[in-house]
């Protein structure tokens, strides 16, 4: 699929424009501090750094509801394959991120054991505000997380 003269592939590779009769090359991905892949593209003489996942979504995923963000379904910013991407709202992205991680040991989303303090830590992010609190027991932490979810998620 073409985007401003660049070829975007469903796997997340981007081929540059042909220039002065030279064959185009695959663009090098730059990985930002959050782990997201970017490429530099030129549009009418202006260089712009674009997220690879966003380019793939623009080229291949329909967006009839005009949702503003692109989500990595597996929460892995290195996986820019078309099958791993969906258009979402910020609320949908935040709800998606509250699903339990594969390495969760407490069995409850947002509850983890902090080895440095030897306590259970509860975390919740709601409407831009972050809630964190430590507990001596896992049960107290789980109960507090449920309380926060009831209070701020609905």
mmCIF file with all atom_site columns, C-alpha atoms in Angstrom:
data_model
loop_
_atom_site.group_PDB
_atom_site.id
_atom_site.type_symbol
_atom_site.label_atom_id
_atom_site.label_alt_id
_atom_site.label_comp_id
_atom_site.label_asym_id
_atom_site.label_entity_id
_atom_site.label_seq_id
_atom_site.pdbx_PDB_ins_code
_atom_site.Cartn_x
_atom_site.Cartn_y
_atom_site.Cartn_z
_atom_site.occupancy
_atom_site.B_iso_or_equiv
_atom_site.pdbx_formal_charge
_atom_site.auth_seq_id
_atom_site.auth_comp_id
_atom_site.auth_asym_id
_atom_site.auth_atom_id
_atom_site.pdbx_PDB_model_num
ATOM 1   C CA . UNK A 1 1   ? 0.000   0.000   0.000   1.00 0.00 ? 1   UNK A CA 1
ATOM 2   C CA . UNK A 1 2   ? 1.278   3.460   -0.821  1.00 0.00 ? 2   UNK A CA 1
ATOM 3   C CA . UNK A 1 3   ? 1.619   6.328   1.674   1.00 0.00 ? 3   UNK A CA 1
ATOM 4   C CA . UNK A 1 4   ? 3.087   9.563   0.270   1.00 0.00 ? 4   UNK A CA 1
ATOM 5   C CA . UNK A 1 5   ? 5.179   7.539   -2.165  1.00 0.00 ? 5   UNK A CA 1
ATOM 6   C CA . UNK A 1 6   ? 6.436   5.094   0.482   1.00 0.00 ? 6   UNK A CA 1
ATOM 7   C CA . UNK A 1 7   ? 5.451   1.429   0.292   1.00 0.00 ? 7   UNK A CA 1
ATOM 8   C CA . UNK A 1 8   ? 3.960   0.149   3.548   1.00 0.00 ? 8   UNK A CA 1
ATOM 9   C CA . UNK A 1 9   ? 3.772   -3.615  4.067   1.00 0.00 ? 9   UNK A CA 1
ATOM 10  C CA . UNK A 1 10  ? 1.279   -5.377  6.401   1.00 0.00 ? 10  UNK A CA 1
ATOM 11  C CA . UNK A 1 11  ? 4.193   -6.786  8.458   1.00 0.00 ? 11  UNK A CA 1
ATOM 12  C CA . UNK A 1 12  ? 5.392   -3.284  9.395   1.00 0.00 ? 12  UNK A CA 1
ATOM 13  C CA . UNK A 1 13  ? 8.214   -2.859  6.894   1.00 0.00 ? 13  UNK A CA 1
ATOM 14  C CA . UNK A 1 14  ? 8.387   0.464   5.024   1.00 0.00 ? 14  UNK A CA 1
ATOM 15  C CA . UNK A 1 15  ? 10.145  0.877   1.671   1.00 0.00 ? 15  UNK A CA 1
ATOM 16  C CA . UNK A 1 16  ? 11.461  4.338   0.800   1.00 0.00 ? 16  UNK A CA 1
ATOM 17  C CA . UNK A 1 17  ? 10.759  6.349   -2.322  1.00 0.00 ? 17  UNK A CA 1
ATOM 18  C CA . UNK A 1 18  ? 12.772  5.823   -5.475  1.00 0.00 ? 18  UNK A CA 1
ATOM 19  C CA . UNK A 1 19  ? 15.149  8.737   -5.875  1.00 0.00 ? 19  UNK A CA 1
ATOM 20  C CA . UNK A 1 20  ? 17.181  9.879   -8.884  1.00 0.00 ? 20  UNK A CA 1
ATOM 21  C CA . UNK A 1 21  ? 16.853  6.499   -10.533 1.00 0.00 ? 21  UNK A CA 1
ATOM 22  C CA . UNK A 1 22  ? 18.197  4.672   -7.464  1.00 0.00 ? 22  UNK A CA 1
ATOM 23  C CA . UNK A 1 23  ? 16.294  1.658   -6.221  1.00 0.00 ? 23  UNK A CA 1
ATOM 24  C CA . UNK A 1 24  ? 14.375  2.268   -3.013  1.00 0.00 ? 24  UNK A CA 1
ATOM 25  C CA . UNK A 1 25  ? 15.492  0.642   0.235   1.00 0.00 ? 25  UNK A CA 1
ATOM 26  C CA . UNK A 1 26  ? 13.722  -0.532  3.389   1.00 0.00 ? 26  UNK A CA 1
ATOM 27  C CA . UNK A 1 27  ? 13.656  2.228   5.980   1.00 0.00 ? 27  UNK A CA 1
ATOM 28  C CA . UNK A 1 28  ? 15.467  1.671   9.250   1.00 0.00 ? 28  UNK A CA 1
ATOM 29  C CA . UNK A 1 29  ? 13.194  1.635   12.290  1.00 0.00 ? 29  UNK A CA 1
ATOM 30  C CA . UNK A 1 30  ? 14.161  3.885   15.173  1.00 0.00 ? 30  UNK A CA 1
ATOM 31  C CA . UNK A 1 31  ? 12.939  2.561   18.523  1.00 0.00 ? 31  UNK A CA 1
ATOM 32  C CA . UNK A 1 32  ? 11.865  5.301   20.936  1.00 0.00 ? 32  UNK A CA 1
ATOM 33  C CA . UNK A 1 33  ? 12.235  5.162   24.734  1.00 0.00 ? 33  UNK A CA 1
ATOM 34  C CA . UNK A 1 34  ? 8.785   3.538   25.062  1.00 0.00 ? 34  UNK A CA 1
ATOM 35  C CA . UNK A 1 35  ? 9.694   0.744   22.641  1.00 0.00 ? 35  UNK A CA 1
ATOM 36  C CA . UNK A 1 36  ? 7.639   2.015   19.689  1.00 0.00 ? 36  UNK A CA 1
ATOM 37  C CA . UNK A 1 37  ? 9.089   1.837   16.173  1.00 0.00 ? 37  UNK A CA 1
ATOM 38  C CA . UNK A 1 38  ? 9.320   5.030   14.102  1.00 0.00 ? 38  UNK A CA 1
ATOM 39  C CA . UNK A 1 39  ? 10.550  5.866   10.620  1.00 0.00 ? 39  UNK A CA 1
ATOM 40  C CA . UNK A 1 40  ? 11.497  9.200   9.084   1.00 0.00 ? 40  UNK A CA 1
ATOM 41  C CA . UNK A 1 41  ? 9.496   10.099  6.005   1.00 0.00 ? 41  UNK A CA 1
ATOM 42  C CA . UNK A 1 42  ? 9.648   13.207  3.843   1.00 0.00 ? 42  UNK A CA 1
ATOM 43  C CA . UNK A 1 43  ? 6.535   15.008  2.667   1.00 0.00 ? 43  UNK A CA 1
ATOM 44  C CA . UNK A 1 44  ? 7.029   18.034  0.411   1.00 0.00 ? 44  UNK A CA 1
ATOM 45  C CA . UNK A 1 45  ? 10.530  18.590  1.758   1.00 0.00 ? 45  UNK A CA 1
ATOM 46  C CA . UNK A 1 46  ? 9.537   18.312  5.420   1.00 0.00 ? 46  UNK A CA 1
ATOM 47  C CA . UNK A 1 47  ? 10.856  15.376  7.460   1.00 0.00 ? 47  UNK A CA 1
ATOM 48  C CA . UNK A 1 48  ? 8.419   13.736  9.837   1.00 0.00 ? 48  UNK A CA 1
ATOM 49  C CA . UNK A 1 49  ? 8.928   10.846  12.262  1.00 0.00 ? 49  UNK A CA 1
ATOM 50  C CA . UNK A 1 50  ? 5.949   8.496   12.017  1.00 0.00 ? 50  UNK A CA 1
ATOM 51  C CA . UNK A 1 51  ? 4.992   5.526   14.178  1.00 0.00 ? 51  UNK A CA 1
ATOM 52  C CA . UNK A 1 52  ? 5.220   2.329   12.130  1.00 0.00 ? 52  UNK A CA 1
ATOM 53  C CA . UNK A 1 53  ? 2.062   0.864   13.692  1.00 0.00 ? 53  UNK A CA 1
ATOM 54  C CA . UNK A 1 54  ? 0.160   4.015   12.740  1.00 0.00 ? 54  UNK A CA 1
ATOM 55  C CA . UNK A 1 55  ? 1.351   3.854   9.121   1.00 0.00 ? 55  UNK A CA 1
ATOM 56  C CA . UNK A 1 56  ? 0.271   0.207   8.874   1.00 0.00 ? 56  UNK A CA 1
ATOM 57  C CA . UNK A 1 57  ? -3.153  1.050   10.338  1.00 0.00 ? 57  UNK A CA 1
ATOM 58  C CA . UNK A 1 58  ? -3.643  4.073   8.060   1.00 0.00 ? 58  UNK A CA 1
ATOM 59  C CA . UNK A 1 59  ? -2.837  1.980   4.996   1.00 0.00 ? 59  UNK A CA 1
ATOM 60  C CA . UNK A 1 60  ? -4.657  -1.261  5.805   1.00 0.00 ? 60  UNK A CA 1
ATOM 61  C CA . UNK A 1 61  ? -7.288  -0.837  8.540   1.00 0.00 ? 61  UNK A CA 1
ATOM 62  C CA . UNK A 1 62  ? -10.569 0.910   7.903   1.00 0.00 ? 62  UNK A CA 1
ATOM 63  C CA . UNK A 1 63  ? -11.510 3.436   10.569  1.00 0.00 ? 63  UNK A CA 1
ATOM 64  C CA . UNK A 1 64  ? -15.206 4.238   10.005  1.00 0.00 ? 64  UNK A CA 1
ATOM 65  C CA . UNK A 1 65  ? -15.659 5.618   13.537  1.00 0.00 ? 65  UNK A CA 1
ATOM 66  C CA . UNK A 1 66  ? -12.599 7.869   13.135  1.00 0.00 ? 66  UNK A CA 1
ATOM 67  C CA . UNK A 1 67  ? -10.901 6.510   16.277  1.00 0.00 ? 67  UNK A CA 1
ATOM 68  C CA . UNK A 1 68  ? -7.717  8.452   17.087  1.00 0.00 ? 68  UNK A CA 1
ATOM 69  C CA . UNK A 1 69  ? -5.254  5.800   18.331  1.00 0.00 ? 69  UNK A CA 1
ATOM 70  C CA . UNK A 1 70  ? -3.843  2.458   17.200  1.00 0.00 ? 70  UNK A CA 1
ATOM 71  C CA . UNK A 1 71  ? -3.602  -0.364  19.742  1.00 0.00 ? 71  UNK A CA 1
ATOM 72  C CA . UNK A 1 72  ? -1.156  -3.287  19.793  1.00 0.00 ? 72  UNK A CA 1
ATOM 73  C CA . UNK A 1 73  ? -3.459  -6.168  20.779  1.00 0.00 ? 73  UNK A CA 1
ATOM 74  C CA . UNK A 1 74  ? -0.630  -8.150  22.404  1.00 0.00 ? 74  UNK A CA 1
ATOM 75  C CA . UNK A 1 75  ? 0.732   -5.013  24.170  1.00 0.00 ? 75  UNK A CA 1
ATOM 76  C CA . UNK A 1 76  ? 4.069   -5.558  22.383  1.00 0.00 ? 76  UNK A CA 1
ATOM 77  C CA . UNK A 1 77  ? 5.187   -2.340  20.632  1.00 0.00 ? 77  UNK A CA 1
ATOM 78  C CA . UNK A 1 78  ? 7.673   -4.335  18.528  1.00 0.00 ? 78  UNK A CA 1
ATOM 79  C CA . UNK A 1 79  ? 4.871   -6.348  16.878  1.00 0.00 ? 79  UNK A CA 1
ATOM 80  C CA . UNK A 1 80  ? 3.633   -4.026  14.125  1.00 0.00 ? 80  UNK A CA 1
ATOM 81  C CA . UNK A 1 81  ? 1.941   -6.735  12.074  1.00 0.00 ? 81  UNK A CA 1
ATOM 82  C CA . UNK A 1 82  ? -1.463  -5.800  10.683  1.00 0.00 ? 82  UNK A CA 1
ATOM 83  C CA . UNK A 1 83  ? -3.105  -8.731  12.499  1.00 0.00 ? 83  UNK A CA 1
ATOM 84  C CA . UNK A 1 84  ? -1.966  -7.246  15.843  1.00 0.00 ? 84  UNK A CA 1
ATOM 85  C CA . UNK A 1 85  ? -3.374  -3.732  15.348  1.00 0.00 ? 85  UNK A CA 1
ATOM 86  C CA . UNK A 1 86  ? -6.771  -2.098  15.900  1.00 0.00 ? 86  UNK A CA 1
ATOM 87  C CA . UNK A 1 87  ? -8.091  1.462   15.896  1.00 0.00 ? 87  UNK A CA 1
ATOM 88  C CA . UNK A 1 88  ? -9.272  2.471   19.386  1.00 0.00 ? 88  UNK A CA 1
ATOM 89  C CA . UNK A 1 89  ? -10.270 5.438   21.500  1.00 0.00 ? 89  UNK A CA 1
ATOM 90  C CA . UNK A 1 90  ? -8.086  6.383   24.481  1.00 0.00 ? 90  UNK A CA 1
ATOM 91  C CA . UNK A 1 91  ? -10.698 4.886   26.817  1.00 0.00 ? 91  UNK A CA 1
ATOM 92  C CA . UNK A 1 92  ? -10.661 1.602   24.875  1.00 0.00 ? 92  UNK A CA 1
ATOM 93  C CA . UNK A 1 93  ? -6.845  1.568   25.033  1.00 0.00 ? 93  UNK A CA 1
ATOM 94  C CA . UNK A 1 94  ? -6.886  2.129   28.812  1.00 0.00 ? 94  UNK A CA 1
ATOM 95  C CA . UNK A 1 95  ? -9.514  -0.592  29.310  1.00 0.00 ? 95  UNK A CA 1
ATOM 96  C CA . UNK A 1 96  ? -7.419  -2.962  27.175  1.00 0.00 ? 96  UNK A CA 1
ATOM 97  C CA . UNK A 1 97  ? -4.333  -2.285  29.303  1.00 0.00 ? 97  UNK A CA 1
ATOM 98  C CA . UNK A 1 98  ? -6.156  -3.193  32.510  1.00 0.00 ? 98  UNK A CA 1
ATOM 99  C CA . UNK A 1 99  ? -6.359  -6.827  31.418  1.00 0.00 ? 99  UNK A CA 1
ATOM 100 C CA . UNK A 1 100 ? -4.181  -9.156  33.465  1.00 0.00 ? 100 UNK A CA 1
ATOM 101 C CA . UNK A 1 101 ? -0.588  -9.550  32.339  1.00 0.00 ? 101 UNK A CA 1
ATOM 102 C CA . UNK A 1 102 ? 0.753   -13.008 31.538  1.00 0.00 ? 102 UNK A CA 1
ATOM 103 C CA . UNK A 1 103 ? 3.370   -12.690 34.305  1.00 0.00 ? 103 UNK A CA 1
ATOM 104 C CA . UNK A 1 104 ? 0.819   -11.733 36.986  1.00 0.00 ? 104 UNK A CA 1
ATOM 105 C CA . UNK A 1 105 ? 1.417   -13.731 40.192  1.00 0.00 ? 105 UNK A CA 1
ATOM 106 C CA . UNK A 1 106 ? -1.348  -12.317 42.399  1.00 0.00 ? 106 UNK A CA 1
ATOM 107 C CA . UNK A 1 107 ? -4.220  -13.441 40.176  1.00 0.00 ? 107 UNK A CA 1
ATOM 108 C CA . UNK A 1 108 ? -5.714  -9.923  40.303  1.00 0.00 ? 108 UNK A CA 1
ATOM 109 C CA . UNK A 1 109 ? -5.133  -7.148  37.784  1.00 0.00 ? 109 UNK A CA 1
ATOM 110 C CA . UNK A 1 110 ? -3.316  -4.185  39.333  1.00 0.00 ? 110 UNK A CA 1
ATOM 111 C CA . UNK A 1 111 ? -2.035  -6.098  42.385  1.00 0.00 ? 111 UNK A CA 1
ATOM 112 C CA . UNK A 1 112 ? 1.633   -7.095  42.576  1.00 0.00 ? 112 UNK A CA 1
ATOM 113 C CA . UNK A 1 113 ? 4.231   -7.984  45.169  1.00 0.00 ? 113 UNK A CA 1
ATOM 114 C CA . UNK A 1 114 ? 6.944   -5.356  45.617  1.00 0.00 ? 114 UNK A CA 1
ATOM 115 C CA . UNK A 1 115 ? 10.172  -7.104  46.632  1.00 0.00 ? 115 UNK A CA 1
ATOM 116 C CA . UNK A 1 116 ? 11.887  -3.887  47.737  1.00 0.00 ? 116 UNK A CA 1
ATOM 117 C CA . UNK A 1 117 ? 9.243   -3.064  50.343  1.00 0.00 ? 117 UNK A CA 1
ATOM 118 C CA . UNK A 1 118 ? 8.145   -6.662  50.971  1.00 0.00 ? 118 UNK A CA 1
ATOM 119 C CA . UNK A 1 119 ? 4.542   -5.540  50.586  1.00 0.00 ? 119 UNK A CA 1
ATOM 120 C CA . UNK A 1 120 ? 1.678   -5.913  48.147  1.00 0.00 ? 120 UNK A CA 1
ATOM 121 C CA . UNK A 1 121 ? 1.200   -2.941  45.821  1.00 0.00 ? 121 UNK A CA 1
ATOM 122 C CA . UNK A 1 122 ? -2.137  -1.860  44.360  1.00 0.00 ? 122 UNK A CA 1
ATOM 123 C CA . UNK A 1 123 ? -2.201  0.338   41.248  1.00 0.00 ? 123 UNK A CA 1
ATOM 124 C CA . UNK A 1 124 ? -5.050  1.836   39.286  1.00 0.00 ? 124 UNK A CA 1
ATOM 125 C CA . UNK A 1 125 ? -5.123  4.567   36.646  1.00 0.00 ? 125 UNK A CA 1
ATOM 126 C CA . UNK A 1 126 ? -8.459  6.298   36.111  1.00 0.00 ? 126 UNK A CA 1
ATOM 127 C CA . UNK A 1 127 ? -9.104  9.410   34.025  1.00 0.00 ? 127 UNK A CA 1
ATOM 128 C CA . UNK A 1 128 ? -5.459  10.467  34.183  1.00 0.00 ? 128 UNK A CA 1
ATOM 129 C CA . UNK A 1 129 ? -5.138  10.053  37.957  1.00 0.00 ? 129 UNK A CA 1
ATOM 130 C CA . UNK A 1 130 ? -2.899  7.340   39.408  1.00 0.00 ? 130 UNK A CA 1
ATOM 131 C CA . UNK A 1 131 ? -3.779  5.497   42.631  1.00 0.00 ? 131 UNK A CA 1
ATOM 132 C CA . UNK A 1 132 ? -1.068  3.481   44.438  1.00 0.00 ? 132 UNK A CA 1
ATOM 133 C CA . UNK A 1 133 ? -1.068  1.992   47.926  1.00 0.00 ? 133 UNK A CA 1
ATOM 134 C CA . UNK A 1 134 ? 0.923   -0.692  49.791  1.00 0.00 ? 134 UNK A CA 1
ATOM 135 C CA . UNK A 1 135 ? -0.508  -3.483  51.967  1.00 0.00 ? 135 UNK A CA 1
ATOM 136 C CA . UNK A 1 136 ? 0.991   -6.129  54.234  1.00 0.00 ? 136 UNK A CA 1
ATOM 137 C CA . UNK A 1 137 ? -1.296  -8.906  52.969  1.00 0.00 ? 137 UNK A CA 1
ATOM 138 C CA . UNK A 1 138 ? -2.392  -9.960  49.516  1.00 0.00 ? 138 UNK A CA 1
ATOM 139 C CA . UNK A 1 139 ? -6.049  -10.159 50.598  1.00 0.00 ? 139 UNK A CA 1
ATOM 140 C CA . UNK A 1 140 ? -6.056  -6.554  51.827  1.00 0.00 ? 140 UNK A CA 1
ATOM 141 C CA . UNK A 1 141 ? -4.524  -5.447  48.516  1.00 0.00 ? 141 UNK A CA 1
ATOM 142 C CA . UNK A 1 142 ? -7.104  -7.341  46.459  1.00 0.00 ? 142 UNK A CA 1
ATOM 143 C CA . UNK A 1 143 ? -9.971  -5.927  48.516  1.00 0.00 ? 143 UNK A CA 1
ATOM 144 C CA . UNK A 1 144 ? -8.641  -2.379  48.056  1.00 0.00 ? 144 UNK A CA 1
ATOM 145 C CA . UNK A 1 145 ? -8.238  -2.889  44.301  1.00 0.00 ? 145 UNK A CA 1
ATOM 146 C CA . UNK A 1 146 ? -11.869 -4.037  44.064  1.00 0.00 ? 146 UNK A CA 1
ATOM 147 C CA . UNK A 1 147 ? -12.923 -0.971  46.061  1.00 0.00 ? 147 UNK A CA 1
ATOM 148 C CA . UNK A 1 148 ? -11.009 1.341   43.696  1.00 0.00 ? 148 UNK A CA 1
ATOM 149 C CA . UNK A 1 149 ? -12.505 -0.341  40.635  1.00 0.00 ? 149 UNK A CA 1
ATOM 150 C CA . UNK A 1 150 ? -16.020 0.138   41.985  1.00 0.00 ? 150 UNK A CA 1
ATOM 151 C CA . UNK A 1 151 ? -15.378 3.737   42.930  1.00 0.00 ? 151 UNK A CA 1
ATOM 152 C CA . UNK A 1 152 ? -13.541 4.962   39.821  1.00 0.00 ? 152 UNK A CA 1
ATOM 153 C CA . UNK A 1 153 ? -14.322 2.645   36.925  1.00 0.00 ? 153 UNK A CA 1
ATOM 154 C CA . UNK A 1 154 ? -18.067 3.032   36.780  1.00 0.00 ? 154 UNK A CA 1
#
